[in-house]
Amino acid sequence: MAAPELYSKFARVWIPDTTEVWRSAELTRDYRPGDTVLHLQLEDESEVEYKLDPKSGVLPPLRNPDILVGENDLTALSYLHEPAVLHNLRVRFTDSKLIYTYCGIILVAINPYESLPIYGSDIINAYSGQNMGDMDPHIFAVSEEAYKQMARDEKNQSIIVSGESGAGKTVSAKYAMRYFATVSGSSAESSVEEKVLASSPIMEAIGNAKTTRNDNSSRFGKYIEIGFDRKHHIIGANMRTYLLEKSRVVFQASEERNYHIFYQLCACAHLPEFEPLKLGSADDFPYTNQGRSPVIEGVNDLKEMQATRKAFSLLGITEAHQMGLFQILSAILHLGNVDMKERGSSSCGISDESGHLAVFCDLTEVSYESMAHWLCHKKLKTATETLNKPVTRLEAVNGRDALSKHIYAKLFSWIVGQVNKALSTSSKPHSFIGVLDIYGFETFEVNSFEQFCINYANEKLQQQFNMHVFKLEQEEYMKEQIPWTLIDFYDNQPCINLIEAKMGLLDLLDEECTMPKGSDESWAQKLYNTHLKKSSHFEKPRMSNTAFIILHFADKVEYQCDGFLEKNKDTVNEEQINVLKASKFALLVELFQDEETPAAQSTTVPTGRAKFGRTTQSFREHKKSVGLQFRNSLHLLMDTLNATTPHYVRCIKPNDIKAPFIMDPHRAVQQLRACGVLETIRISATGFPSRWTYQEFFSRYRVLMRKKDILSDRKLTCQNVLERLVQNKDKYQFGKTKIFFRAGQVAYLEKLRADKLRTACINIQKTIRCWLARKKYLRIRQAAITLQKYTRGHQARCLCNNLRRTRAAVIFQKNTRMWAARRRYLRQKAAAVLIQRLLRGYTARLEYKRLVFERKALLIQRWVRGFLARWRFRRIKRAVVYLQCCVRRMLARRELKKLKIEARSVEHFKKLNVGMENKIMQLQRKLDEQHKENRELSEQISSLESHSAAEMEKLHMRLKTLQEVEEEARHRGDLVTSLQEELELVRQELEKNKEMVADLNEKNTLLKSEKDEMNRLIQEQEQQIKEKPESTHQEPTEHLQAQLNEERFRYQNLLTEHLKLEERYADLRSEKEEAVDLSKPGHNRADSGYGSSQTESVHSSVLTGSEVSSMEREDAVQTAADVSLLLKLQRRVTELEKENMDLQSEMDTKEEQLQQQQTKELEDCQRILVAERDYEALKRQELESDNKKLKKDLQELRQSLSKGKGSKVASPGGQAYNVVLEQLNSTNEELEVRKEEVLILRSQLVSQEAFKHKETGSEGDSGESSRSPTLDLHELNEDGELWMAYESLKETNRILASQLQTQGQSHEKEVEGLRAELQRLKAELDQQQQMMSDSLELPHDARIQAGLQHEISRLTQQNMDLLEQTGKQDKMIRKLKKHLKIYMKKFGEAEGVHIEQSSPDVVGESGRMISIVRKERDFRGMLEYRKEDENKLFKILITELKPRGVAVNLIPGLPAYILFMCLRHADYANDDQRVSTLLNSSINAIKSVLKKRGDFETISFWLANTCRFLHCLKQYSGEEGYTKHNTPRQNEHCLTNFDLSEYCQVLSDLAIQIYQQLIRVIENILHPMIAPAMLEQETIQGVMGVKPTGMRKRTSSFPEDSSHSLESILKQLDVFYYTLLQHGNDTDLVRQVIKQQFYLICCVTLNNLLLRKDMCSWSKGLQIRYNVCQLEEWLLDKDLQGSGARESLEPLIQAAQLLQIKKKSQDDAEAICTMCSALTTQQIVKILRLYTPVNEFEERVSISFIKSVQNLLKDRKESSQLLMDAKIIFSVTFPFNPSSVALETIQIPSSLNLSFLTRV
């Protein structure tokens, strides 16, 4: 297309910019040829003039249409150039938060500097099995493509991950390995896969360090080969390492660190096991403190050390070796602290005041003197002698650092070797996938030998990449038969020749290293002389003579020659190495073992694949230099890569400040140029980069076609249209299946399409606006007429109303004035009367107050005067009394003084003692007499007390008994009287209540009117009142239901895990058995159902040599595979030998027990079956006598009832009642007696049959010698009476003993019952006493009420007990009647048999009668089979039954009915062994069938039969909860002898297992169909707009190419639905299956939508809504609305609505948050970011809108998982569904071949 047409007004271009690299602008004028400037307007609306180069006439690059911006593949862009690539990456990275983008065959990965939730197991499962173009770009997509090509093409693969430091190479490689470990193994990672992943933390610890660009920068390159077996499972791995940065061990730049392992060691210095290493802080060692940044933010070195040690242990490195490693690393740190002091100008010495050298020697166990000497000396060898020469301090320090680097390099190599040893496998890998994590192109301010090697490696990789891209382009053109024209691409072979060819830079460097006086300056001069002005890729700097410039493919790099020779030589003092070799430290000696011989290679990589950067030869002159080693290893690497299919991952570092989702354009462009992305774009742009299939072109640009252009042939249609639209035929080419366009042609076509749509939109808008304007005019005209009409009418009505109001106002004024005048008069009159009344009252009150005042004054005077008189009297009286007291006190003191003087005189004492002695003597005599009398009285009292005590005890006892009797009688009397009184009170209250009820009825009539008034309010609030209890009940109900579903889901998950473990165990058992068989070459397992001809050929090949040779010639490949399998199985035999022996012994023991049990059961069964006839005859006689007695009892009962006809109801004490009780008791006693007799007779019959069985067995024996005692006894007593008597006597004794034991047990039970009854009575007595004591405290009325209530409750309880006893007796009577009916039936059968046996001659005559009786025989719904037919039954009914064969014509659930009928007969026969065998064998057979034939029909068929079998067990279990659904006839078929509730749980678990297997089969069928049908197919024609997809073509989304459509899904759902119904599955179960299917459809569709950017558009949302409507119609058609299937589609419906809803304002954001309740926040934000317009009329979602939605949703509590879990299986329930089919009516078809089953 010509430039004037493209560079027209409003066209957008890119112009260079110093800050943003490229800036967008829009043309304000059309460009015309010859113009020197372009008039542009920038995005900030500023206008500029862009000057054009008049010589070249190059115009600025055009900008792609907005609909092409943000594409997954850069090659899908119409204009392919640098600004388009940069802008597309920036939009995806900063706006959409997408870090991966395709660029042809390259995956561009931008480091987000933030943890993203896109690497979980759900994402891995989503990408597993998908084509690379079917999902959004991801490292998992590249990994899946490599894994798929390896499995499909049987070719080795390589993933090349490159980029500069900090771009995320290591993380990308790690995620690729994690993907392989997940998809290639089982759900749980095996040990090999764990070891592969565990190697990462080890290599990061010893090979990664912090740099200014990256906190975890890999300072070495590595290539990991992951080996796979023939089944594509990981079996091992191998690692190669490249160019370790040894200089970092001894030097770090500012803000950088040494290798992580050193800081991890220092962080563990305080631990006890690390104390011998004598470490400290990282700041104490020069090797770790030079960067002055020992800590990384957010990294705990102690925890990292724990992870490293755990990884070491996982890889098999013992604790001793780990401590040895740490010991050597600590020694390196201490060696760095060794200081040198100068001793003169040419010598130095060790200054070891701190003792670091001693610590180094102790840790390495070397001689201190030797190491100290050779650190300061070196050995010079001449032709005749050897000299020891001291070195300068600088040389000594360099030698020390070289030794440290050498030791670390050796240790690094040893660790890599141990990792490879742990990851290695004895078997050879069938294929491998290599992951190359290597440094990208580097250029710094100072570039040295390391950057030179790195850039050399990138030149080789870029050459390989260019050739591969060129090859793919050529193959694509040849495939489409497009004329191939040579594409000019950058060939960097001259640059590679400059480095590695003969006389190249590396050759000259090695040559200079061999020179005695070689130096960096002389090497630089050689380079100038050899290559300057001779090679276009070599230049010399202007201002330096020790530097050179190489023009690499990415950039021009200047290298400084300083240090090149030294780094290339990598020399170490040989004597220092010898000192280390003489160490006693075994691990240290092992590190230097490979230096013993010159040809020794690295242990990590055999066959010459040595790690670079380390010395692998002895220190001699002919050793290989580092450059030579690097070149050789690089050639080996390129050979490996060329032999594989490469996949490229280019990692980009977006900025240098490590800020998340911020892109620096300068840094991004620099890396894009360096990693080859822009070169890929340039190669694509020179050819035909845009490629469309004919159907895609037709669907996209159909709007540009005229009706006559559309033909049936799509290819011819596209050709005609393109010839009309694009005149220049060089701009496109027609291939076989695609149209190839030059760069820019798609944009031109898009412009034409947008113009055509814009014109159509203008026409549509014009027509619609005209229609809207006319509609508005007519509406306004009609409104004006209506307004006029109503206005005029309103004015007339207003005039009339005015006249009426005037007349009414006059009348109102007249009456109002009259009323006001009269009111004024009345008010004045009332005021006058009121004033008079108040004045008169006031005067009267004043007079009254005066009189009251005078009276109160007189009263006060009187009381005051009296008070004063009394007060004076009391004061005088107190004074007089006081004077009297004083006088009397004075007189008393005088008298006391006189008495004291008299008392002191002797004569006074004598007068007092006269007569006292006589009085004392008299009193003594009286006292003695009193003592004597007291002793006599006390003796009499003691005798009387003893006598009276005995009498009192007797009296007390009698009194106590009398009191108790009296109290009880009084209590009873009081109780009766209180009850009578209470009854009277109750009657009175009843009468009062009746009166109150009458009153209330009257009031009720009054309230009816109020009720009518309230009805209106009630009706308004009725809905709220109804909803409130529903909500209150609904919430706890939903909560409980959710808990129940959660517990059921958890149980079923545990059941699933258990079943998986069982399957795993069965597989191991089968593998072990196969291993045992393979270890025995002469033995073939004939009983295995899985044996094959190949296995037999392997076994037979061991027999003869000729057969071996023939088999080798015919099946060489198979033999090799069998040999490897044989070795593997032999190893398994050795591991499982002990288990095999234990299982064998256990199996033998169980077989012996089983044989014994089967023999015993067979004998018992035969004995019982033969004795059945005689037993029935005896029962007939027994029943005849019972019948006579029952008839007699019935006659007596009738007579007694006839006598009591006068009374209406028979009382419990009446005659009829007593007779009935006596009859019932006698009947029960008679039954017990008869039962005992029957038991005795049965034992006699059994013993008789046993005797006969032994007799027949003895007659059949060969040989007449050694006769048994039984035969001798038979000879003595031919009739066998003696033997029968003896056996019957023993059996009778046994029965009597058992009866005695039973009676003892029953007696114990009765005693326990009596004790319990006694305890109950005591408790009741205590309760009554407590109640009486409580009632005495109550008032009289309350006591009466409590007593009455207690008596009522007691009587109620007694009535309930009597009713329960009556019910039990009724049940017993019904049971006895049932037994009587059974006995009568058996009696009739026995009579028929007896007649047949007694009169064989009459059989012919009465044969017709017998046959008629048998036809009328009532079948019991049971099936009988012989023991030997059991396996045959399971084989026919389960194993060999095909759902599509015989089973399709059967009634639903027939196998389940047959099995249950057989089970009923086993229960009827009371055969527990047969019941157990039948159930267990049925379950095992069903499991075996489902394991062999896992198709949908088989699983559905056995799910239905398992559920029916489970329902039958419940229906006929006899439990009331299930039998209430049965008919009376079905209740007669209930199981009688066994409780099979435990087997119900086993069958329920089996049904759950079958259901989960059914869901997995459905998932496998539906999963590939869902995404193409729901997303890719254009169900609504003309709505979808197809956009270009680039080289990573997706699966075609058009009807011609699509293999799956929505119709195919609906048809498949029909197949599932009708198959489930045809097999008889319950409706509830079918609904659960449908719900699970719809959940799967929702999960797969939504997950694909979240991982596919091209599917997030408005038209796609419309298509999803349409597809969901089709699914809902299907549900409606099948009447499955209530199954919950529609609710499971809710997340998908909301996602479709989210794609279609408006996304601009804050109200839209709130609407989205309200609408998308079933979607998580991550899912909503992901869809908004992925939203991509298909047409130019759509708009992208702004970042501010997405942030507002995030802010509104930030308070949500939900799962952080992005994708829905499609593996979830909802918990299933099996509601009880009773069958209406009667068992006796079921007929077994003859086609089943079950003739050995006998109906009973």
PDB file of C-alpha atoms in Angstrom, residues 16 133 158 330 347 350 538 556 563 620 673 900 996 1008 1048 1073 1169 1246 1368 1390 1409 1481 1517 1640:
ATOM      1  CA  PRO A  16      12.044   8.447  18.792  1.00  0.00           C
ATOM      2  CA  GLY A 133      -1.468 -21.970  21.512  1.00  0.00           C
ATOM      3  CA  SER A 158      15.808 -28.633  25.398  1.00  0.00           C
ATOM      4  CA  SER A 330      34.831 -22.498  57.465  1.00  0.00           C
ATOM      5  CA  SER A 347      59.940 -11.482  51.124  1.00  0.00           C
ATOM      6  CA  ILE A 350      52.842 -14.865  58.443  1.00  0.00           C
ATOM      7  CA  PHE A 538      37.218  -5.992  15.920  1.00  0.00           C
ATOM      8  CA  LYS A 556      29.467  -3.112  20.893  1.00  0.00           C
ATOM      9  CA  GLY A 563      43.810  -9.911  34.195  1.00  0.00           C
ATOM     10  CA  ARG A 620      51.896 -28.633  34.691  1.00  0.00           C
ATOM     11  CA  ARG A 673      18.041  -6.448  21.356  1.00  0.00           C
ATOM     12  CA  LYS A 900     -13.779  -0.670 162.467  1.00  0.00           C
ATOM     13  CA  MET A 996     -65.616 -16.638  82.412  1.00  0.00           C
ATOM     14  CA  LYS A1008     -64.717  -8.677  66.140  1.00  0.00           C
ATOM     15  CA  ARG A1048     -20.124 -36.370  53.992  1.00  0.00           C
ATOM     16  CA  GLU A1073       3.516 -61.971  41.826  1.00  0.00           C
ATOM     17  CA  LEU A1169     -31.464 -81.859  54.613  1.00  0.00           C
ATOM     18  CA  VAL A1246     -29.862 -85.623  63.451  1.00  0.00           C
ATOM     19  CA  LYS A1368     -46.229 -56.505  73.481  1.00  0.00           C
ATOM     20  CA  ALA A1390     -45.429 -82.929  54.943  1.00  0.00           C
ATOM     21  CA  MET A1409     -53.899 -83.887  41.665  1.00  0.00           C
ATOM     22  CA  SER A1481     -18.154 -62.470  46.856  1.00  0.00           C
ATOM     23  CA  SER A1517     -34.411 -55.508  57.235  1.00  0.00           C
ATOM     24  CA  LEU A1640     -17.520 -29.720  35.416  1.00  0.00           C
TER      25      LEU A1640
END
